[in-house]
Coordinates of C-alpha atoms and ligand atoms in Angstrom, one line a residue:
M1 CA -26.2 16.9 -12.0
A2 CA -26.4 15.9 -7.9
T3 CA -30.3 16.5 -6.1
Q4 CA -30.7 18.7 -3.5
P5 CA -33.9 17.5 -1.9
Q6 CA -35.1 18.8 1.8
S7 CA -32.6 19.3 4.3
A8 CA -34.0 17.1 7.2
Q9 CA -31.7 16.1 9.4
G10 CA -30.6 11.8 9.8
K11 CA -31.9 12.1 6.2
P12 CA -29.7 12.4 3.1
T13 CA -29.5 15.9 2.0
A14 CA -27.8 15.2 -1.4
S15 CA -27.6 12.1 -4.0
Y16 CA -25.5 12.0 -6.4
D17 CA -24.4 9.3 -8.4
V18 CA -20.9 8.4 -7.3
V19 CA -19.9 8.3 -3.5
V20 CA -16.3 7.8 -3.1
V21 CA -14.1 7.5 0.3
G22 CA -10.8 8.5 0.2
A23 CA -8.9 11.3 -2.0
G24 CA -6.2 8.8 -2.1
F25 CA -4.1 8.1 -5.5
A26 CA -7.6 5.8 -6.4
G27 CA -10.5 8.8 -5.5
L28 CA -8.5 11.0 -7.6
Y29 CA -8.4 9.7 -10.0
M30 CA -12.0 7.6 -10.1
L31 CA -13.5 11.1 -9.4
H32 CA -11.4 12.6 -13.3
R33 CA -13.2 9.0 -13.8
L34 CA -16.1 9.4 -13.2
R35 CA -16.9 12.4 -14.7
G36 CA -15.8 12.1 -18.0
L37 CA -19.1 9.6 -17.7
G38 CA -21.3 12.4 -16.5
L39 CA -21.8 11.4 -13.3
T40 CA -22.4 13.5 -10.7
A41 CA -19.5 12.2 -7.8
R42 CA -18.3 13.2 -4.5
V43 CA -15.1 12.4 -2.7
Y44 CA -14.5 12.7 1.4
E45 CA -11.5 12.9 2.3
Q46 CA -10.4 12.9 6.5
G47 CA -7.6 14.2 6.1
G48 CA -6.6 18.3 5.5
D49 CA -4.9 17.4 1.8
V50 CA -5.9 15.3 -0.5
G51 CA -2.5 12.4 -1.4
G52 CA -4.3 9.8 0.3
T53 CA -1.1 7.6 2.3
W54 CA 1.3 10.6 1.2
Y55 CA -0.5 13.4 3.2
W56 CA 0.2 10.8 5.9
N57 CA 3.2 9.5 6.3
R58 CA 6.1 12.6 6.4
Y59 CA 8.4 11.0 8.0
P60 CA 11.7 11.8 7.7
G61 CA 13.5 10.5 5.1
A62 CA 10.0 8.8 3.8
R63 CA 10.1 8.3 -0.1
C64 CA 8.3 5.7 -2.1
D65 CA 10.0 2.2 -2.9
V66 CA 9.5 1.8 -6.5
E67 CA 10.8 4.2 -8.8
S68 CA 9.2 7.8 -10.1
M69 CA 8.7 7.1 -13.5
Q70 CA 7.6 4.3 -13.0
Y71 CA 4.9 5.5 -10.0
S72 CA 2.9 8.1 -11.0
F73 CA -0.1 8.2 -13.5
S74 CA 0.0 6.9 -16.7
F75 CA -3.6 7.9 -17.8
D76 CA -2.9 11.4 -19.3
D77 CA 0.4 11.6 -22.2
E78 CA 0.3 15.3 -21.1
L79 CA 1.2 15.0 -17.5
Q80 CA 3.0 11.8 -17.8
Q81 CA 5.1 14.6 -20.2
E82 CA 4.9 17.4 -18.4
W83 CA 5.7 16.2 -14.5
N84 CA 9.5 16.9 -13.5
W85 CA 10.5 13.9 -10.8
S86 CA 13.8 15.6 -9.4
E87 CA 14.8 12.0 -8.3
R88 CA 14.9 9.0 -8.8
Y89 CA 12.3 7.4 -5.3
A90 CA 11.0 10.8 -5.2
P91 CA 10.6 12.2 -1.9
Q92 CA 6.6 12.3 0.2
P93 CA 6.8 16.2 0.0
E94 CA 7.7 15.4 -3.8
I95 CA 4.7 12.4 -4.1
L96 CA 2.1 15.0 -1.9
R97 CA 3.2 17.5 -3.9
Y98 CA 2.5 15.6 -7.3
A99 CA -0.7 14.7 -6.2
N100 CA -2.4 18.1 -5.2
H101 CA -1.3 19.0 -9.0
V102 CA -3.6 16.2 -10.2
A103 CA -6.1 17.3 -8.2
D104 CA -5.5 21.3 -9.3
R105 CA -4.6 20.1 -13.2
F106 CA -7.5 17.6 -13.7
D107 CA -10.0 19.8 -11.5
L108 CA -10.6 17.8 -9.5
R109 CA -11.0 19.8 -5.8
K110 CA -14.5 21.5 -5.9
D111 CA -16.2 17.7 -5.9
I112 CA -13.4 16.8 -3.0
Q113 CA -15.0 17.1 0.8
L114 CA -11.9 17.3 3.4
D115 CA -12.1 17.2 6.7
T116 CA -14.9 14.6 6.7
R117 CA -14.2 10.9 8.3
V118 CA -17.5 8.3 5.8
E119 CA -18.6 6.8 9.0
S120 CA -21.1 4.8 7.9
A121 CA -22.3 3.3 4.1
V122 CA -26.2 1.7 3.9
F123 CA -28.0 0.1 2.1
D124 CA -31.6 0.3 0.8
E125 CA -32.9 -2.9 -0.6
H126 CA -35.5 -0.4 -1.4
N127 CA -34.7 2.1 -4.2
N128 CA -30.8 0.5 -4.1
R129 CA -29.2 3.4 -2.5
W130 CA -26.0 3.5 0.0
T131 CA -26.7 6.6 2.1
V132 CA -23.1 7.2 3.2
T133 CA -22.8 9.1 6.7
T134 CA -20.3 11.5 6.8
S135 CA -19.3 13.7 10.1
G136 CA -21.2 16.2 8.5
G137 CA -24.3 14.1 7.9
S138 CA -25.7 12.2 4.9
V139 CA -26.2 12.1 1.9
S140 CA -27.2 9.1 -1.1
A141 CA -25.5 7.9 -3.6
H142 CA -26.8 4.4 -6.6
H143 CA -22.8 3.4 -5.6
V144 CA -20.0 3.9 -3.9
V145 CA -16.4 3.5 -4.5
L146 CA -14.1 2.6 -1.1
A147 CA -11.0 3.8 -2.3
T148 CA -9.4 3.8 1.3
G149 CA -6.0 2.6 0.8
C150 CA -3.8 -0.1 2.0
L151 CA -1.9 1.1 4.3
S152 CA -4.2 3.7 5.4
N153 CA -4.9 2.6 9.3
A154 CA -2.5 3.8 11.4
R155 CA -1.8 0.8 14.5
T156 CA -0.2 1.9 17.8
P157 CA 1.2 -1.8 20.2
E158 CA -0.7 -1.5 23.3
F159 CA 2.7 -1.2 25.5
R160 CA 2.5 -1.1 29.5
G161 CA 2.8 2.4 30.2
L162 CA 2.5 4.5 27.1
K163 CA 0.5 6.8 28.6
D164 CA 2.4 7.8 31.1
F165 CA 5.1 8.6 28.7
E166 CA 6.4 12.1 29.3
G167 CA 8.3 12.7 25.6
Q168 CA 6.9 13.3 22.5
V169 CA 5.2 9.8 20.6
Y170 CA 5.6 9.8 17.1
H171 CA 3.8 7.2 14.8
T172 CA 5.8 7.3 11.2
G173 CA 1.9 6.6 9.5
H174 CA 0.3 10.3 11.5
W175 CA 3.6 11.4 11.8
P176 CA 3.2 15.9 12.0
H177 CA 2.6 17.7 9.6
E178 CA 5.7 21.1 11.6
P179 CA 9.3 20.3 10.9
V180 CA 10.3 17.3 13.8
D181 CA 14.3 18.2 15.8
F182 CA 15.1 15.4 16.8
T183 CA 18.7 17.7 17.1
G184 CA 20.3 16.4 21.1
L185 CA 17.6 14.2 21.6
R186 CA 18.0 11.1 22.8
V187 CA 15.5 8.9 20.1
G188 CA 13.5 5.5 20.9
V189 CA 12.5 3.7 17.2
I190 CA 9.9 1.2 17.3
G191 CA 9.9 -1.1 14.6
T192 CA 11.7 -2.1 11.8
G193 CA 9.6 -2.3 9.0
S194 CA 10.0 -0.4 5.4
S195 CA 9.4 2.6 7.4
A196 CA 12.0 2.6 10.0
I197 CA 14.2 2.0 7.4
Q198 CA 14.0 5.4 5.8
S199 CA 13.8 6.9 8.9
I200 CA 16.4 5.5 11.4
P201 CA 19.2 6.8 9.4
V202 CA 17.5 10.0 9.0
I203 CA 16.9 10.8 12.6
A204 CA 20.3 9.7 13.5
E205 CA 21.7 12.5 12.0
Q206 CA 19.8 14.7 14.2
A207 CA 19.8 12.8 17.5
S208 CA 22.2 12.7 20.5
Q209 CA 22.0 9.0 20.8
V210 CA 19.1 6.7 18.8
F211 CA 18.1 3.5 20.3
V212 CA 16.5 0.3 17.9
F213 CA 14.0 -1.6 19.0
Q214 CA 14.3 -4.2 17.5
R215 CA 11.3 -7.3 16.9
T216 CA 11.9 -9.3 14.0
A217 CA 15.3 -8.6 11.6
N218 CA 14.0 -7.2 7.9
F219 CA 16.2 -7.7 4.6
S220 CA 17.0 -4.7 3.0
V221 CA 18.6 -3.5 -0.4
P222 CA 20.6 -0.4 -0.8
A223 CA 18.3 2.2 -3.3
H224 CA 20.8 3.9 -4.8
N225 CA 19.0 6.9 -4.9
A226 CA 20.3 10.5 -6.7
P227 CA 18.6 13.5 -8.6
L228 CA 17.2 11.8 -12.0
T229 CA 19.1 13.6 -15.1
E230 CA 17.2 15.0 -18.2
E231 CA 18.5 12.2 -20.1
E232 CA 17.5 9.6 -17.8
R233 CA 13.3 11.6 -18.0
A234 CA 13.7 12.2 -21.9
R235 CA 14.2 8.4 -22.2
W236 CA 11.5 7.2 -20.4
R237 CA 9.3 9.7 -21.6
A238 CA 10.3 9.0 -25.2
N239 CA 8.9 5.0 -24.9
Y240 CA 6.8 5.9 -22.1
A241 CA 3.6 4.3 -24.5
E242 CA 6.0 0.9 -24.6
L243 CA 7.4 0.5 -21.1
R244 CA 3.9 1.3 -20.2
R245 CA 2.3 -1.3 -21.5
R246 CA 5.4 -3.3 -20.0
A247 CA 4.6 -2.6 -16.3
R248 CA 0.8 -3.4 -16.7
E249 CA 1.4 -6.6 -18.8
D250 CA 4.3 -7.2 -16.2
M251 CA 4.0 -10.8 -14.9
K252 CA 4.8 -10.2 -11.3
N253 CA 4.7 -6.4 -9.8
G254 CA 3.7 -3.8 -13.0
I255 CA 7.7 -2.6 -12.1
V256 CA 9.4 -2.9 -15.8
Q257 CA 12.0 -5.9 -15.3
E258 CA 13.5 -8.2 -17.2
V259 CA 11.1 -11.5 -17.4
P260 CA 14.5 -14.3 -15.7
D261 CA 13.8 -17.2 -17.5
R262 CA 16.2 -18.9 -14.7
G263 CA 15.9 -20.5 -11.5
A264 CA 18.9 -19.6 -8.6
L265 CA 19.8 -23.0 -9.1
D266 CA 20.8 -23.5 -12.7
D267 CA 23.2 -20.8 -11.8
P268 CA 27.0 -22.4 -10.4
D269 CA 27.3 -20.2 -7.4
E270 CA 30.1 -17.7 -8.6
V271 CA 27.3 -16.7 -11.5
R272 CA 24.4 -16.8 -9.2
R273 CA 26.5 -14.3 -6.5
R274 CA 27.9 -12.0 -9.2
K275 CA 23.7 -11.5 -10.3
Y276 CA 23.7 -10.7 -7.0
Q277 CA 25.9 -7.9 -7.1
A278 CA 25.2 -6.8 -10.3
R279 CA 21.2 -5.9 -9.0
W280 CA 23.3 -4.5 -5.4
T281 CA 25.2 -2.5 -7.6
S282 CA 21.5 -1.1 -9.4
G283 CA 19.7 -1.0 -6.0
G284 CA 15.6 -1.7 -6.1
L285 CA 12.9 -3.8 -5.8
T286 CA 13.9 -5.5 -8.4
F287 CA 16.3 -7.8 -6.2
M288 CA 14.2 -10.4 -6.2
G289 CA 13.4 -10.3 -9.7
V290 CA 17.0 -11.7 -10.5
Y291 CA 14.9 -15.4 -10.7
N292 CA 12.1 -16.9 -11.3
N293 CA 11.7 -19.0 -8.4
L294 CA 12.9 -17.5 -5.4
A295 CA 9.1 -16.6 -4.2
L296 CA 8.7 -20.5 -5.1
E297 CA 11.5 -22.5 -3.7
Q298 CA 13.3 -22.7 -0.4
A299 CA 16.4 -23.4 -1.5
A300 CA 16.8 -20.8 -4.3
N301 CA 15.4 -17.9 -1.9
D302 CA 18.1 -19.0 0.7
T303 CA 20.4 -17.8 -2.0
A304 CA 19.6 -14.7 -2.3
A305 CA 19.4 -14.5 1.7
N306 CA 22.7 -15.6 2.1
F307 CA 23.2 -13.2 -0.3
I308 CA 21.7 -10.9 1.7
R309 CA 23.3 -11.6 5.0
D310 CA 26.5 -11.8 4.2
K311 CA 25.7 -7.8 3.3
I312 CA 24.9 -7.1 6.5
A313 CA 27.6 -9.3 8.0
E314 CA 30.4 -7.0 5.6
I315 CA 29.1 -3.6 7.1
V316 CA 27.7 -3.8 10.0
E317 CA 31.1 -3.6 11.8
D318 CA 30.0 -4.6 15.2
P319 CA 29.9 -8.7 15.2
E320 CA 26.8 -9.2 17.5
T321 CA 24.6 -6.5 16.3
A322 CA 25.0 -7.5 12.4
R323 CA 23.9 -11.7 13.7
L324 CA 21.1 -9.6 14.4
L325 CA 20.1 -8.2 12.1
Q326 CA 20.7 -10.8 9.9
P327 CA 17.0 -11.6 9.4
N328 CA 16.6 -15.4 9.7
N329 CA 12.6 -16.4 10.5
H330 CA 11.2 -16.2 7.6
P331 CA 11.7 -16.9 3.5
V332 CA 13.6 -13.0 1.5
G333 CA 10.3 -11.3 0.2
S334 CA 7.7 -13.1 2.1
K335 CA 7.9 -9.7 4.0
R336 CA 7.9 -7.2 1.7
I337 CA 11.3 -5.7 1.1
C338 CA 12.8 -2.9 2.3
V339 CA 15.1 -0.6 -0.2
D340 CA 17.6 2.0 1.9
T341 CA 19.4 4.4 2.0
D342 CA 22.4 3.1 4.8
Y343 CA 20.4 1.4 6.4
Y344 CA 23.4 -0.9 7.7
A345 CA 25.8 0.9 8.3
T346 CA 23.9 3.4 10.7
F347 CA 25.1 1.0 12.9
N348 CA 28.6 1.5 12.9
R349 CA 27.4 5.5 13.8
P350 CA 28.8 5.4 17.9
N351 CA 25.2 7.3 19.5
V352 CA 22.9 4.1 17.1
K353 CA 22.2 0.8 19.4
L354 CA 20.3 -2.0 18.1
V355 CA 17.9 -3.8 21.2
D356 CA 17.1 -6.7 20.6
I357 CA 13.5 -7.7 22.0
R358 CA 12.9 -10.6 20.0
S359 CA 14.8 -12.4 23.2
H360 CA 13.9 -9.2 25.8
P361 CA 10.3 -7.5 24.5
I362 CA 9.8 -4.7 26.0
E363 CA 8.2 -4.7 29.9
Q364 CA 6.9 -1.6 30.3
I365 CA 7.0 2.2 28.9
L366 CA 8.5 4.5 32.1
P367 CA 8.0 8.3 31.9
H368 CA 11.4 8.7 29.9
A369 CA 12.6 5.1 29.4
V370 CA 11.8 1.9 27.2
R371 CA 12.6 -1.2 30.0
S372 CA 13.7 -4.1 27.6
G373 CA 15.4 -7.2 29.5
G374 CA 15.8 -5.4 33.3
K375 CA 17.2 -2.7 31.4
D376 CA 15.8 0.8 30.5
Y377 CA 17.3 2.7 27.3
G378 CA 16.6 6.5 28.3
V379 CA 14.4 8.0 25.8
D380 CA 12.8 11.5 25.1
A381 CA 11.0 10.7 22.1
L382 CA 9.6 7.3 20.7
V383 CA 9.3 6.8 17.1
L384 CA 6.2 4.0 16.9
A385 CA 7.1 2.2 13.4
T386 CA 4.7 -0.5 14.4
G387 CA 3.3 -0.4 11.1
F388 CA -1.2 -0.8 10.2
D389 CA -3.6 -3.0 10.1
A390 CA -3.4 -3.2 6.4
M391 CA -5.8 -3.7 3.4
T392 CA -8.6 -4.2 5.7
G393 CA -8.3 -1.5 8.4
S394 CA -9.4 1.1 6.9
V395 CA -12.9 -0.3 5.4
A396 CA -13.5 -1.4 8.8
K397 CA -13.2 1.1 11.1
I398 CA -16.4 2.0 8.0
D399 CA -20.2 1.0 9.3
I400 CA -21.2 -0.7 6.2
R401 CA -23.8 -2.4 5.5
G402 CA -25.2 -4.5 2.7
R403 CA -27.7 -6.4 2.1
G404 CA -30.1 -7.8 4.8
G405 CA -28.4 -5.3 7.4
Q406 CA -25.0 -7.7 7.2
T407 CA -22.5 -5.8 7.7
L408 CA -18.8 -6.4 6.0
N409 CA -17.5 -5.9 9.8
D410 CA -19.1 -9.7 10.3
K411 CA -18.8 -10.5 7.1
W412 CA -15.2 -10.6 7.3
A413 CA -14.8 -11.8 10.6
E414 CA -12.7 -14.8 9.6
G415 CA -11.2 -13.2 6.7
P416 CA -11.6 -10.7 3.6
R417 CA -13.7 -12.2 0.9
T418 CA -14.0 -10.9 -2.4
Y419 CA -14.5 -12.0 -6.1
L420 CA -11.4 -10.4 -7.9
G421 CA -10.8 -8.2 -4.5
L422 CA -13.7 -5.6 -5.9
M423 CA -16.7 -5.6 -4.9
S424 CA -17.9 -8.9 -1.8
A425 CA -21.3 -11.0 -2.2
G426 CA -23.5 -9.3 -0.5
F427 CA -22.4 -5.4 -1.3
P428 CA -24.5 -4.2 -4.0
N429 CA -23.1 -2.0 -6.7
L430 CA -19.9 -1.5 -3.1
F431 CA -17.4 -1.4 -5.4
I432 CA -13.4 -1.7 -3.9
I433 CA -10.5 0.0 -5.0
T434 CA -7.1 -2.1 -4.4
G435 CA -8.5 -4.8 -2.6
P436 CA -8.0 -7.5 -0.3
G437 CA -8.0 -10.3 -3.0
S438 CA -6.4 -8.0 -5.2
P439 CA -2.6 -7.9 -6.1
S440 CA -2.8 -4.6 -4.8
V441 CA 0.0 -4.1 -1.8
L442 CA 2.4 -7.1 -4.2
S443 CA 2.4 -4.0 -6.6
N444 CA 3.6 -0.6 -7.9
M445 CA -0.5 0.8 -6.7
I446 CA -0.6 2.8 -9.2
V447 CA -0.7 0.5 -11.8
S448 CA -2.7 -1.7 -10.3
I449 CA -4.9 1.5 -8.7
E450 CA -5.5 3.1 -12.6
Q451 CA -6.4 -0.6 -13.6
H452 CA -9.0 -0.6 -10.9
V453 CA -10.6 2.4 -11.8
D454 CA -10.7 1.9 -15.3
W455 CA -12.4 -1.7 -14.5
I456 CA -15.3 0.4 -12.5
A457 CA -15.6 3.4 -14.8
D458 CA -16.3 1.0 -17.4
C459 CA -18.5 -1.4 -15.4
L460 CA -20.7 1.9 -14.3
A461 CA -20.8 2.9 -18.5
Y462 CA -22.6 -0.6 -18.6
M463 CA -24.6 -0.3 -15.9
G464 CA -25.4 2.7 -17.2
D465 CA -26.1 1.6 -20.6
R466 CA -28.5 -1.4 -20.6
G467 CA -30.0 0.4 -17.3
V468 CA -28.7 -1.9 -14.6
E469 CA -30.2 -1.4 -11.2
T470 CA -27.2 -3.0 -8.8
M471 CA -24.9 -5.6 -9.5
E472 CA -23.4 -7.8 -7.0
A473 CA -20.5 -10.4 -7.2
T474 CA -22.7 -14.2 -6.4
H475 CA -21.6 -15.9 -3.9
P476 CA -20.2 -18.8 -5.9
A477 CA -18.1 -16.7 -7.6
E478 CA -16.1 -15.1 -4.8
D479 CA -16.0 -18.0 -3.2
K480 CA -14.4 -19.8 -6.2
W481 CA -12.1 -16.7 -6.1
V482 CA -11.2 -16.8 -2.4
A483 CA -10.5 -20.3 -3.0
H484 CA -8.1 -19.7 -6.4
V485 CA -6.1 -16.7 -3.7
N486 CA -5.6 -18.6 -1.4
E487 CA -4.5 -21.9 -3.6
V488 CA -1.7 -19.1 -5.7
A489 CA -0.8 -18.2 -3.2
Q490 CA 0.6 -21.2 -0.7
G491 CA 2.5 -22.0 -3.6
T492 CA 4.5 -19.7 -3.0
L493 CA 6.8 -19.4 0.7
Y494 CA 4.7 -16.4 1.3
P495 CA 2.3 -17.4 4.0
Q496 CA 5.9 -18.9 6.0
A497 CA 6.0 -14.7 7.3
N498 CA 4.5 -13.4 9.7
S499 CA 3.8 -10.9 7.9
W500 CA 0.9 -7.5 7.5
Y501 CA -0.2 -9.1 3.9
M502 CA -1.4 -12.1 6.0
G503 CA -2.6 -9.6 8.6
A504 CA -0.4 -11.5 11.1
N505 CA 0.8 -8.1 12.8
I506 CA -2.8 -7.5 14.7
P507 CA -4.1 -9.5 17.1
G508 CA -6.9 -11.2 16.7
K509 CA -7.0 -10.6 12.9
P510 CA -7.6 -13.8 11.2
Q511 CA -4.1 -15.2 9.0
I512 CA -5.5 -15.1 5.6
F513 CA -3.3 -14.0 3.2
M514 CA -4.5 -10.9 1.5
P515 CA -3.5 -9.8 -2.0
Y516 CA -3.7 -12.2 -5.5
I517 CA 0.2 -13.4 -5.8
G518 CA -0.6 -14.7 -9.7
G519 CA 0.6 -11.1 -11.2
V520 CA -0.4 -7.7 -12.2
G521 CA -0.8 -9.5 -15.9
V522 CA -2.1 -12.8 -15.1
Y523 CA -4.5 -10.6 -12.8
R524 CA -5.6 -8.1 -15.8
Q525 CA -6.6 -10.6 -18.1
I526 CA -8.6 -12.1 -15.9
C527 CA -11.3 -9.1 -14.8
N528 CA -10.9 -8.3 -18.1
D529 CA -12.1 -11.5 -19.1
V530 CA -14.9 -11.0 -17.0
A531 CA -15.7 -7.7 -18.2
A532 CA -15.4 -9.3 -22.4
K533 CA -18.1 -12.1 -20.5
D534 CA -20.5 -9.6 -19.4
Y535 CA -19.8 -9.1 -16.1
E536 CA -19.6 -12.9 -15.1
G537 CA -19.7 -14.0 -11.8
F538 CA -21.7 -11.3 -10.9
A539 CA -25.2 -10.7 -10.6
M540 CA -27.6 -7.5 -11.7
T541 CA -30.5 -6.2 -12.0
V542 CA -32.0 -4.5 -14.4
A543 CA -34.2 -0.7 -13.8
A544 CA -38.0 -0.7 -13.8
R545 CA -37.9 1.9 -16.1
P546 CA -33.7 1.7 -17.8
K547 CA -31.9 4.7 -18.4
A548 CA -31.1 3.8 -21.6
A549 CA -31.6 1.7 -24.7
A550 CA -29.9 -1.5 -24.4
S551 CA -26.3 -1.7 -26.5
S552 CA -25.3 -4.6 -28.0
Ligands
LIG601 P1 5.8 -2.4 8.5 O1 6.4 -3.3 8.2 O2 4.1 -3.6 8.9 O3 6.6 -2.5 10.5 C1 6.0 -2.9 11.6 C2 7.3 -3.1 12.1 O4 7.1 -2.7 14.0 C3 7.7 -4.5 12.5 O5 9.2 -4.3 12.8 C4 6.7 -4.7 13.4 O6 7.5 -5.9 13.8 C5 7.1 -4.2 14.7 N1 6.3 -3.9 15.9 C6 5.0 -4.5 15.7 N2 4.6 -4.0 16.9 C7 5.5 -4.2 17.5 C8 5.4 -4.8 19.1 N3 4.3 -5.0 19.5 N4 6.6 -5.3 19.5 C9 7.5 -4.9 18.9 N5 7.2 -4.6 17.4 C10 6.3 -4.2 16.8 O7 5.3 -1.0 8.3 P2 5.3 0.4 8.1 O8 4.9 1.5 8.2 O9 7.4 -0.6 8.6 O10 5.5 -0.7 6.8 C11 5.1 -1.1 6.4 C12 5.1 -0.9 4.5 O11 4.4 0.7 4.2 C13 6.2 -1.3 3.9 O12 5.9 -2.8 3.4 C14 6.0 -0.5 2.3 O13 4.9 -1.5 1.5 C15 5.7 0.8 3.1 P3 7.2 -7.8 13.2 O14 8.2 -7.3 12.2 O15 5.6 -7.1 13.8 O16 7.8 -8.4 14.5

């Protein structure tokens, strides 16, 4: 039970075993596991409801780029047997309904406090507890789990004149909850990442005119989304045990797929084209899984990139627009490949125009126009599809202070440093779910979330059993892990792109490849081995009076 000490202003008014920050998929499952361990927990969520990124990202056409039958929890068989995904790629409202269903089904809401921002978390070395201050007051916790999400901190670039724009301004990552109707309006969309690529075809059906302001052309493959049939759902459900195991042990991103046994240059041109075409026809993220060296060798990667560039030239009727849409400054896959429905074909519509802001950057936003290359593009509404301060942005917004009063922001000033992406040295009992240094955004997020939550829950059980008061990453283990994460990334083509994986989209953010690229299966094994070796690389202190006798 949570104790309720006397309330005093500025002093903790309640005490929990664990405070969880965020009620997205990570926070929901974490709470469920904590309940199972008999721990007291409080989840703080700044949104008005559960769902995390799916609560905020409500832009037209928003859907997951991982197939629904795989982008779903596996921890409860009844849940996965009973939930009916309607489409191959679930639309945002359905994923949000699923998050709500999980919250209700496991009776999670009573420990979740909505509309509450966590402002700070300060570790007290005298009593080994965290004081967590929210917009609603302070509480004390033995452990803090950051389930803050990797893509939660929407970013608005500082365009000159933006504040003077007289129409509505929307951000894809912070979309209004009321329906937005673009009928008859001239809309400017800035950005051509995944959110733009999903929303532009839908906006173009409503708006009278769409101007797409593109700085960097992106690779996109068709989703070929369709309703799921009862047979398809049944096939997954009958084989879930095996399919979920394969996802967890996958050498790449936690999506069930065949493991290719050859490289792109091992096949003659014609065979290679046929294989790419087969993936293009079936659609989705597994396009990059045709060969085993697309992320490793430039010449191999070029074959896939050329295939997509040829497709763009085939689909887009105006040759100059097609040329501009063909990505030419990064290897395919080094930025997350996008999955679309009619994105390239949308540029054949008479009401859609691509504006090249790489050659002619946006000079200014005027009250009713966007000015680029000395030309004014008249718009009534602006959609900023300009992305996120990814992976670290939401953590950085919280004033987190560990041993010696060191702030996490100071410690991470040159880039995030973690051991396994789970903990950062100097910050005892502070866990991060899908943090930098773990596969996170390079993977099927639900697979990675479940793995981290289970690892953290097991770790808390271990600590409880042995009366361990504090656990924290050691500096040598962290240094070694950071070096390993970098070394693995440097062996790939990923660092060649100015991507948000590198922090390159945020001016001044240190450029370090943040996710771990070694694959979810390998990573899981490393984490399991660390735990099996009594949490090798972590330092522990034992309470003066252990809560329970140590078990072997
Ligand atoms: P992304 O992928 O970060 O895309 C943001 C887009 O906005 C991208 O095209 C950027 O161009 C563009 N951008 C950002 N800042 C500017 C400025 N200042 N001027 C012009 N254009 C700009 O975010 P998304 O929301 O689309 O997708 C994020 C992830 O969510 C995605 O990978 C999926 O995993 C789901 P740039 O490439 O930086 O030149």
